[in-house]
């Protein structure tokens, strides 16, 4: 499921290959991926003949400014998704759900093997974030250690659930929360209200480093460092950091992987 690093990589793909070209065609695979107030025809009218002029990302939401329209195309990638920019002679990839053709033959395609997620038009991306009550983006410089601590204070439940809550921080999901907790040495089920200062510091520091590295490596699990959990999310494999074993469990209804040794469980004190 695309999370902050994946969506940031998609943003960069669009930024470097799809801006400032006139849109000559808009194709949507199914109306159900459009926001309720949007139809394929309205989307086509908003984009046809325009250019894409800039991009923004907030958490897992990608916003693409429509030049001269004062509007933004919003993409959210549900279960799977990928963004590619194709040259004129390349064929559309399989499972293309949405694509824009540009003058000159290039094409921006969004593919998804499963449900794509959401396509919308918004006038103001900050307003959208307020409406959805999205928390700050964890890769934002504004989320320093003190802000991070206050975002988590007063929360209940597991640290994993708190970090995945888009109203606390927008952008983290199942895979990267597991990765951050694995590297910070904190058990995913540790109650968030019982985390000591050392753990909070470790999670905050690790979060920044993990997200940065993941984006730099194209959010590709195969290219992640050897000592990461991400390339080995499997029950029973050896931990790359200690002599423990990777275990699978369910936390907040999600498949969770952690090391049974260096991510000690913290019981109530
Ligand atoms: Zn370990």
mmCIF file of C-alpha atoms and ligand atoms in Angstrom:
data_model
loop_
_atom_site.group_PDB
_atom_site.id
_atom_site.type_symbol
_atom_site.label_atom_id
_atom_site.label_comp_id
_atom_site.label_asym_id
_atom_site.label_seq_id
_atom_site.Cartn_x
_atom_site.Cartn_y
_atom_site.Cartn_z
ATOM 1 C CA UNK A 1 0.000 0.000 0.000
ATOM 2 C CA UNK A 2 1.604 3.273 -1.069
ATOM 3 C CA UNK A 3 2.837 5.292 1.904
ATOM 4 C CA UNK A 4 4.695 8.591 2.220
ATOM 5 C CA UNK A 5 7.931 7.438 0.503
ATOM 6 C CA UNK A 6 6.077 5.845 -2.419
ATOM 7 C CA UNK A 7 3.874 8.886 -2.976
ATOM 8 C CA UNK A 8 6.880 11.204 -2.704
ATOM 9 C CA UNK A 9 8.595 9.188 -5.445
ATOM 10 C CA UNK A 10 5.449 9.485 -7.625
ATOM 11 C CA UNK A 11 5.471 13.234 -6.996
ATOM 12 C CA UNK A 12 9.052 13.433 -8.172
ATOM 13 C CA UNK A 13 8.212 11.413 -11.301
ATOM 14 C CA UNK A 14 5.490 13.924 -12.200
ATOM 15 C CA UNK A 15 7.625 16.908 -11.265
ATOM 16 C CA UNK A 16 10.459 15.806 -13.521
ATOM 17 C CA UNK A 17 8.455 14.507 -16.487
ATOM 18 C CA UNK A 18 4.896 15.773 -16.716
ATOM 19 C CA UNK A 19 4.744 19.492 -15.944
ATOM 20 C CA UNK A 20 4.131 22.313 -18.434
ATOM 21 C CA UNK A 21 2.748 20.144 -21.230
ATOM 22 C CA UNK A 22 -0.702 20.653 -22.660
ATOM 23 C CA UNK A 23 -3.180 17.893 -21.781
ATOM 24 C CA UNK A 24 -4.853 16.526 -24.898
ATOM 25 C CA UNK A 25 -6.678 13.544 -23.452
ATOM 26 C CA UNK A 26 -8.003 12.285 -20.124
ATOM 27 C CA UNK A 27 -9.052 8.682 -19.563
ATOM 28 C CA UNK A 28 -10.508 7.242 -16.378
ATOM 29 C CA UNK A 29 -11.022 3.514 -16.081
ATOM 30 C CA UNK A 30 -13.959 3.536 -13.663
ATOM 31 C CA UNK A 31 -16.188 6.197 -12.169
ATOM 32 C CA UNK A 32 -15.974 4.620 -8.726
ATOM 33 C CA UNK A 33 -12.424 5.896 -8.257
ATOM 34 C CA UNK A 34 -13.667 9.466 -8.678
ATOM 35 C CA UNK A 35 -14.726 11.525 -5.676
ATOM 36 C CA UNK A 36 -18.482 11.612 -5.165
ATOM 37 C CA UNK A 37 -18.875 15.125 -6.510
ATOM 38 C CA UNK A 38 -16.799 14.401 -9.618
ATOM 39 C CA UNK A 39 -17.630 12.843 -12.987
ATOM 40 C CA UNK A 40 -15.264 11.773 -15.753
ATOM 41 C CA UNK A 41 -16.672 14.583 -17.859
ATOM 42 C CA UNK A 42 -15.988 17.256 -15.247
ATOM 43 C CA UNK A 43 -12.494 15.920 -14.780
ATOM 44 C CA UNK A 44 -11.908 16.018 -18.537
ATOM 45 C CA UNK A 45 -13.218 19.584 -18.748
ATOM 46 C CA UNK A 46 -10.939 20.663 -15.930
ATOM 47 C CA UNK A 47 -7.815 19.180 -17.500
ATOM 48 C CA UNK A 48 -8.261 19.262 -21.256
ATOM 49 C CA UNK A 49 -6.131 21.952 -22.883
ATOM 50 C CA UNK A 50 -4.474 22.862 -19.575
ATOM 51 C CA UNK A 51 -1.003 22.139 -18.258
ATOM 52 C CA UNK A 52 0.087 20.676 -14.940
ATOM 53 C CA UNK A 53 2.068 23.391 -13.228
ATOM 54 C CA UNK A 54 3.300 22.131 -9.841
ATOM 55 C CA UNK A 55 2.983 19.325 -7.311
ATOM 56 C CA UNK A 56 2.504 19.022 -3.547
ATOM 57 C CA UNK A 57 2.263 16.075 -1.248
ATOM 58 C CA UNK A 58 0.613 15.866 2.155
ATOM 59 C CA UNK A 59 0.956 12.455 3.732
ATOM 60 C CA UNK A 60 -0.317 9.900 1.246
ATOM 61 C CA UNK A 61 -2.184 12.491 -0.852
ATOM 62 C CA UNK A 62 -0.649 13.840 -4.021
ATOM 63 C CA UNK A 63 -1.815 17.200 -5.393
ATOM 64 C CA UNK A 64 -1.099 18.350 -8.929
ATOM 65 C CA UNK A 65 -1.812 21.986 -9.753
ATOM 66 C CA UNK A 66 -3.791 22.593 -12.926
ATOM 67 C CA UNK A 67 -2.270 25.664 -14.541
ATOM 68 C CA UNK A 68 -4.579 28.677 -14.790
ATOM 69 C CA UNK A 69 -7.425 26.818 -13.081
ATOM 70 C CA UNK A 70 -6.820 27.534 -9.400
ATOM 71 C CA UNK A 71 -7.539 23.891 -8.863
ATOM 72 C CA UNK A 72 -5.596 20.810 -7.958
ATOM 73 C CA UNK A 73 -5.978 17.255 -9.103
ATOM 74 C CA UNK A 74 -5.802 15.033 -6.036
ATOM 75 C CA UNK A 75 -4.632 11.435 -6.194
ATOM 76 C CA UNK A 76 -4.726 8.940 -3.359
ATOM 77 C CA UNK A 77 -3.456 5.435 -3.961
ATOM 78 C CA UNK A 78 -5.612 2.881 -2.170
ATOM 79 C CA UNK A 79 -4.127 -0.585 -2.009
ATOM 80 C CA UNK A 80 -1.578 -0.461 -4.809
ATOM 81 C CA UNK A 81 -0.504 2.079 -7.341
ATOM 82 C CA UNK A 82 2.290 3.397 -9.462
ATOM 83 C CA UNK A 83 2.819 6.543 -11.498
ATOM 84 C CA UNK A 84 4.762 6.468 -14.752
ATOM 85 C CA UNK A 85 5.515 8.979 -17.470
ATOM 86 C CA UNK A 86 5.741 7.387 -20.912
ATOM 87 C CA UNK A 87 7.187 8.681 -24.118
ATOM 88 C CA UNK A 88 5.089 8.710 -27.264
ATOM 89 C CA UNK A 89 5.983 5.238 -28.501
ATOM 90 C CA UNK A 90 5.568 3.359 -25.230
ATOM 91 C CA UNK A 91 2.401 1.354 -24.621
ATOM 92 C CA UNK A 92 0.223 1.965 -21.595
ATOM 93 C CA UNK A 93 1.193 -0.459 -18.833
ATOM 94 C CA UNK A 94 -1.222 -3.162 -17.672
ATOM 95 C CA UNK A 95 -3.786 -2.091 -15.062
ATOM 96 C CA UNK A 96 -3.727 1.582 -16.084
ATOM 97 C CA UNK A 97 -6.611 3.184 -14.191
ATOM 98 C CA UNK A 98 -6.133 6.770 -15.175
ATOM 99 C CA UNK A 99 -4.010 8.505 -17.780
ATOM 100 C CA UNK A 100 -3.380 11.881 -19.300
ATOM 101 C CA UNK A 101 -2.069 12.331 -22.828
ATOM 102 C CA UNK A 102 0.094 15.345 -23.556
ATOM 103 C CA UNK A 103 0.768 17.274 -26.705
ATOM 104 C CA UNK A 104 3.943 15.776 -28.117
ATOM 105 C CA UNK A 105 2.879 12.224 -27.316
ATOM 106 C CA UNK A 106 3.984 11.772 -23.719
ATOM 107 C CA UNK A 107 1.587 10.245 -21.276
ATOM 108 C CA UNK A 108 1.160 10.212 -17.510
ATOM 109 C CA UNK A 109 -0.329 6.910 -16.362
ATOM 110 C CA UNK A 110 -1.481 5.747 -12.942
ATOM 111 C CA UNK A 111 -1.637 1.985 -12.628
ATOM 112 C CA UNK A 112 -3.072 -0.207 -9.934
ATOM 113 C CA UNK A 113 -3.569 -3.961 -9.819
ATOM 114 C CA UNK A 114 -6.237 -3.532 -7.231
ATOM 115 C CA UNK A 115 -8.467 -0.659 -6.271
ATOM 116 C CA UNK A 116 -6.776 2.641 -7.111
ATOM 117 C CA UNK A 117 -8.113 4.800 -4.345
ATOM 118 C CA UNK A 118 -9.353 8.279 -5.021
ATOM 119 C CA UNK A 119 -9.221 10.926 -7.706
ATOM 120 C CA UNK A 120 -10.570 14.332 -6.825
ATOM 121 C CA UNK A 121 -10.445 18.000 -7.710
ATOM 122 C CA UNK A 122 -9.820 20.446 -4.881
ATOM 123 C CA UNK A 123 -9.490 24.198 -4.836
ATOM 124 C CA UNK A 124 -7.079 24.341 -1.979
ATOM 125 C CA UNK A 125 -4.846 21.537 -0.739
ATOM 126 C CA UNK A 126 -4.464 23.040 2.734
ATOM 127 C CA UNK A 127 -8.227 23.310 2.984
ATOM 128 C CA UNK A 128 -8.540 19.670 1.969
ATOM 129 C CA UNK A 129 -6.048 18.664 4.684
ATOM 130 C CA UNK A 130 -8.041 20.645 7.262
ATOM 131 C CA UNK A 131 -11.302 19.091 6.154
ATOM 132 C CA UNK A 132 -9.843 15.578 6.453
ATOM 133 C CA UNK A 133 -8.178 16.600 9.719
ATOM 134 C CA UNK A 134 -4.828 15.345 8.420
ATOM 135 C CA UNK A 135 -1.956 15.632 10.848
ATOM 136 C CA UNK A 136 1.351 17.191 9.819
ATOM 137 C CA UNK A 137 3.559 15.400 7.327
ATOM 138 C CA UNK A 138 6.370 13.649 9.228
ATOM 139 C CA UNK A 139 8.969 14.624 6.636
ATOM 140 C CA UNK A 140 8.138 18.266 7.287
ATOM 141 C CA UNK A 141 10.846 20.155 9.201
ATOM 142 C CA UNK A 142 8.103 21.453 11.495
ATOM 143 C CA UNK A 143 7.736 18.032 13.109
ATOM 144 C CA UNK A 144 10.654 18.397 15.519
ATOM 145 C CA UNK A 145 11.067 16.271 18.604
ATOM 146 C CA UNK A 146 8.858 18.448 20.804
ATOM 147 C CA UNK A 147 6.076 18.607 18.238
ATOM 148 C CA UNK A 148 6.302 14.848 17.834
ATOM 149 C CA UNK A 149 6.004 14.341 21.586
ATOM 150 C CA UNK A 150 2.963 16.609 21.817
ATOM 151 C CA UNK A 151 1.281 14.899 18.838
ATOM 152 C CA UNK A 152 1.459 11.601 20.718
ATOM 153 C CA UNK A 153 0.660 12.898 24.166
ATOM 154 C CA UNK A 154 -2.802 12.099 25.465
ATOM 155 C CA UNK A 155 -3.185 9.244 22.957
ATOM 156 C CA UNK A 156 -4.201 5.761 23.993
ATOM 157 C CA UNK A 157 -3.645 2.375 22.433
ATOM 158 C CA UNK A 158 -0.575 0.912 20.796
ATOM 159 C CA UNK A 159 2.244 3.037 19.446
ATOM 160 C CA UNK A 160 1.684 1.364 16.078
ATOM 161 C CA UNK A 161 -1.966 2.474 15.942
ATOM 162 C CA UNK A 162 -1.003 6.021 16.944
ATOM 163 C CA UNK A 163 1.669 6.334 14.262
ATOM 164 C CA UNK A 164 -0.664 4.953 11.591
ATOM 165 C CA UNK A 165 -3.416 7.401 12.528
ATOM 166 C CA UNK A 166 -3.473 9.985 9.708
ATOM 167 C CA UNK A 167 -4.883 12.579 12.108
ATOM 168 C CA UNK A 168 -1.752 12.312 14.244
ATOM 169 C CA UNK A 169 0.782 12.231 11.408
ATOM 170 C CA UNK A 170 -0.189 11.998 7.748
ATOM 171 C CA UNK A 171 1.815 9.598 5.627
ATOM 172 C CA UNK A 172 2.877 6.587 7.653
ATOM 173 C CA UNK A 173 1.205 3.224 7.063
ATOM 174 C CA UNK A 174 1.633 -0.395 8.028
ATOM 175 C CA UNK A 175 5.009 -1.134 6.434
ATOM 176 C CA UNK A 176 6.945 1.992 7.386
ATOM 177 C CA UNK A 177 5.578 2.089 10.937
ATOM 178 C CA UNK A 178 6.854 -1.482 11.409
ATOM 179 C CA UNK A 179 10.192 -0.426 9.935
ATOM 180 C CA UNK A 180 10.551 2.628 12.187
ATOM 181 C CA UNK A 181 9.650 0.684 15.348
ATOM 182 C CA UNK A 182 11.964 -2.165 14.352
ATOM 183 C CA UNK A 183 14.892 0.203 13.922
ATOM 184 C CA UNK A 184 14.027 2.187 17.060
ATOM 185 C CA UNK A 185 13.795 -1.042 19.088
ATOM 186 C CA UNK A 186 10.225 -0.386 20.267
ATOM 187 C CA UNK A 187 7.546 -3.077 20.354
ATOM 188 C CA UNK A 188 4.578 -2.248 18.063
ATOM 189 C CA UNK A 189 2.108 -3.054 20.832
ATOM 190 C CA UNK A 190 3.789 -0.836 23.420
ATOM 191 C CA UNK A 191 1.092 1.481 24.857
ATOM 192 C CA UNK A 192 1.780 4.930 23.473
ATOM 193 C CA UNK A 193 1.047 6.619 26.808
ATOM 194 C CA UNK A 194 3.800 4.587 28.471
ATOM 195 C CA UNK A 195 6.650 5.389 26.092
ATOM 196 C CA UNK A 196 9.535 6.948 27.950
ATOM 197 C CA UNK A 197 11.498 9.876 26.629
ATOM 198 C CA UNK A 198 14.271 7.666 25.313
ATOM 199 C CA UNK A 199 11.853 5.659 23.156
ATOM 200 C CA UNK A 200 10.096 8.773 21.861
ATOM 201 C CA UNK A 201 13.439 10.264 20.893
ATOM 202 C CA UNK A 202 14.500 7.043 19.193
ATOM 203 C CA UNK A 203 11.236 6.797 17.226
ATOM 204 C CA UNK A 204 11.405 10.432 16.139
ATOM 205 C CA UNK A 205 15.033 10.232 15.036
ATOM 206 C CA UNK A 206 14.502 6.903 13.266
ATOM 207 C CA UNK A 207 11.367 8.143 11.501
ATOM 208 C CA UNK A 208 13.247 10.969 9.812
ATOM 209 C CA UNK A 209 16.099 8.740 8.753
ATOM 210 C CA UNK A 210 13.911 5.882 7.481
ATOM 211 C CA UNK A 211 11.708 8.175 5.394
ATOM 212 C CA UNK A 212 14.660 10.005 3.899
ATOM 213 C CA UNK A 213 16.509 6.810 3.003
ATOM 214 C CA UNK A 214 13.375 5.198 1.577
ATOM 215 C CA UNK A 215 12.699 8.152 -0.730
ATOM 216 C CA UNK A 216 16.330 8.295 -1.802
ATOM 217 C CA UNK A 217 16.152 4.612 -2.760
ATOM 218 C CA UNK A 218 13.026 5.073 -4.835
ATOM 219 C CA UNK A 219 10.770 3.444 -2.187
ATOM 220 C CA UNK A 220 11.825 0.112 -3.684
ATOM 221 C CA UNK A 221 11.894 -2.655 -1.008
ATOM 222 C CA UNK A 222 14.609 -4.494 -2.941
ATOM 223 C CA UNK A 223 16.939 -1.519 -2.677
ATOM 224 C CA UNK A 224 16.592 -0.959 1.072
ATOM 225 C CA UNK A 225 19.643 -1.470 3.324
ATOM 226 C CA UNK A 226 20.432 -5.043 4.432
ATOM 227 C CA UNK A 227 19.772 -4.303 8.073
ATOM 228 C CA UNK A 228 16.201 -3.182 7.427
ATOM 229 C CA UNK A 229 13.063 -5.183 8.158
ATOM 230 C CA UNK A 230 11.361 -4.245 4.887
ATOM 231 C CA UNK A 231 13.098 -6.795 2.620
ATOM 232 C CA UNK A 232 12.341 -9.607 5.098
ATOM 233 C CA UNK A 233 8.770 -9.208 6.285
ATOM 234 C CA UNK A 234 8.324 -12.961 6.842
ATOM 235 C CA UNK A 235 7.489 -15.042 9.910
ATOM 236 C CA UNK A 236 10.422 -16.982 11.371
ATOM 237 C CA UNK A 237 13.375 -15.411 9.526
ATOM 238 C CA UNK A 238 16.483 -14.285 11.419
ATOM 239 C CA UNK A 239 16.625 -10.699 12.638
ATOM 240 C CA UNK A 240 19.369 -8.795 10.776
ATOM 241 C CA UNK A 241 20.223 -6.796 13.923
ATOM 242 C CA UNK A 242 20.401 -9.375 16.719
ATOM 243 C CA UNK A 243 20.040 -13.105 17.334
ATOM 244 C CA UNK A 244 16.242 -12.824 17.536
ATOM 245 C CA UNK A 245 13.585 -13.993 15.091
ATOM 246 C CA UNK A 246 11.068 -11.989 13.060
ATOM 247 C CA UNK A 247 7.507 -12.646 14.256
ATOM 248 C CA UNK A 248 4.189 -11.923 12.620
ATOM 249 C CA UNK A 249 1.189 -10.742 14.603
ATOM 250 C CA UNK A 250 -1.946 -8.646 14.183
ATOM 251 C CA UNK A 251 -1.896 -5.142 15.619
ATOM 252 C CA UNK A 252 -4.858 -2.842 14.936
ATOM 253 C CA UNK A 253 -6.074 -5.444 12.479
ATOM 254 C CA UNK A 254 -2.928 -5.202 10.371
ATOM 255 C CA UNK A 255 -0.211 -7.806 9.700
ATOM 256 C CA UNK A 256 2.676 -6.664 11.817
ATOM 257 C CA UNK A 257 6.277 -7.844 11.847
ATOM 258 C CA UNK A 258 8.715 -7.323 14.688
ATOM 259 C CA UNK A 259 11.788 -8.927 16.260
ATOM 260 C CA UNK A 260 11.046 -11.040 19.342
ATOM 261 C CA UNK A 261 14.333 -10.035 20.910
ATOM 262 C CA UNK A 262 15.460 -6.442 20.417
ATOM 263 C CA UNK A 263 11.931 -4.936 20.342
ATOM 264 C CA UNK A 264 11.122 -5.722 23.937
ATOM 265 C CA UNK A 265 7.525 -5.628 25.022
ATOM 266 C CA UNK A 266 6.891 -2.905 27.560
ATOM 267 C CA UNK A 267 4.376 -3.857 30.202
ATOM 268 C CA UNK A 268 2.667 -1.361 32.453
ATOM 269 C CA UNK A 269 4.963 0.041 35.048
HETATM 270 ZN ZN1 LIG B 1 16.361 -8.233 16.572
#
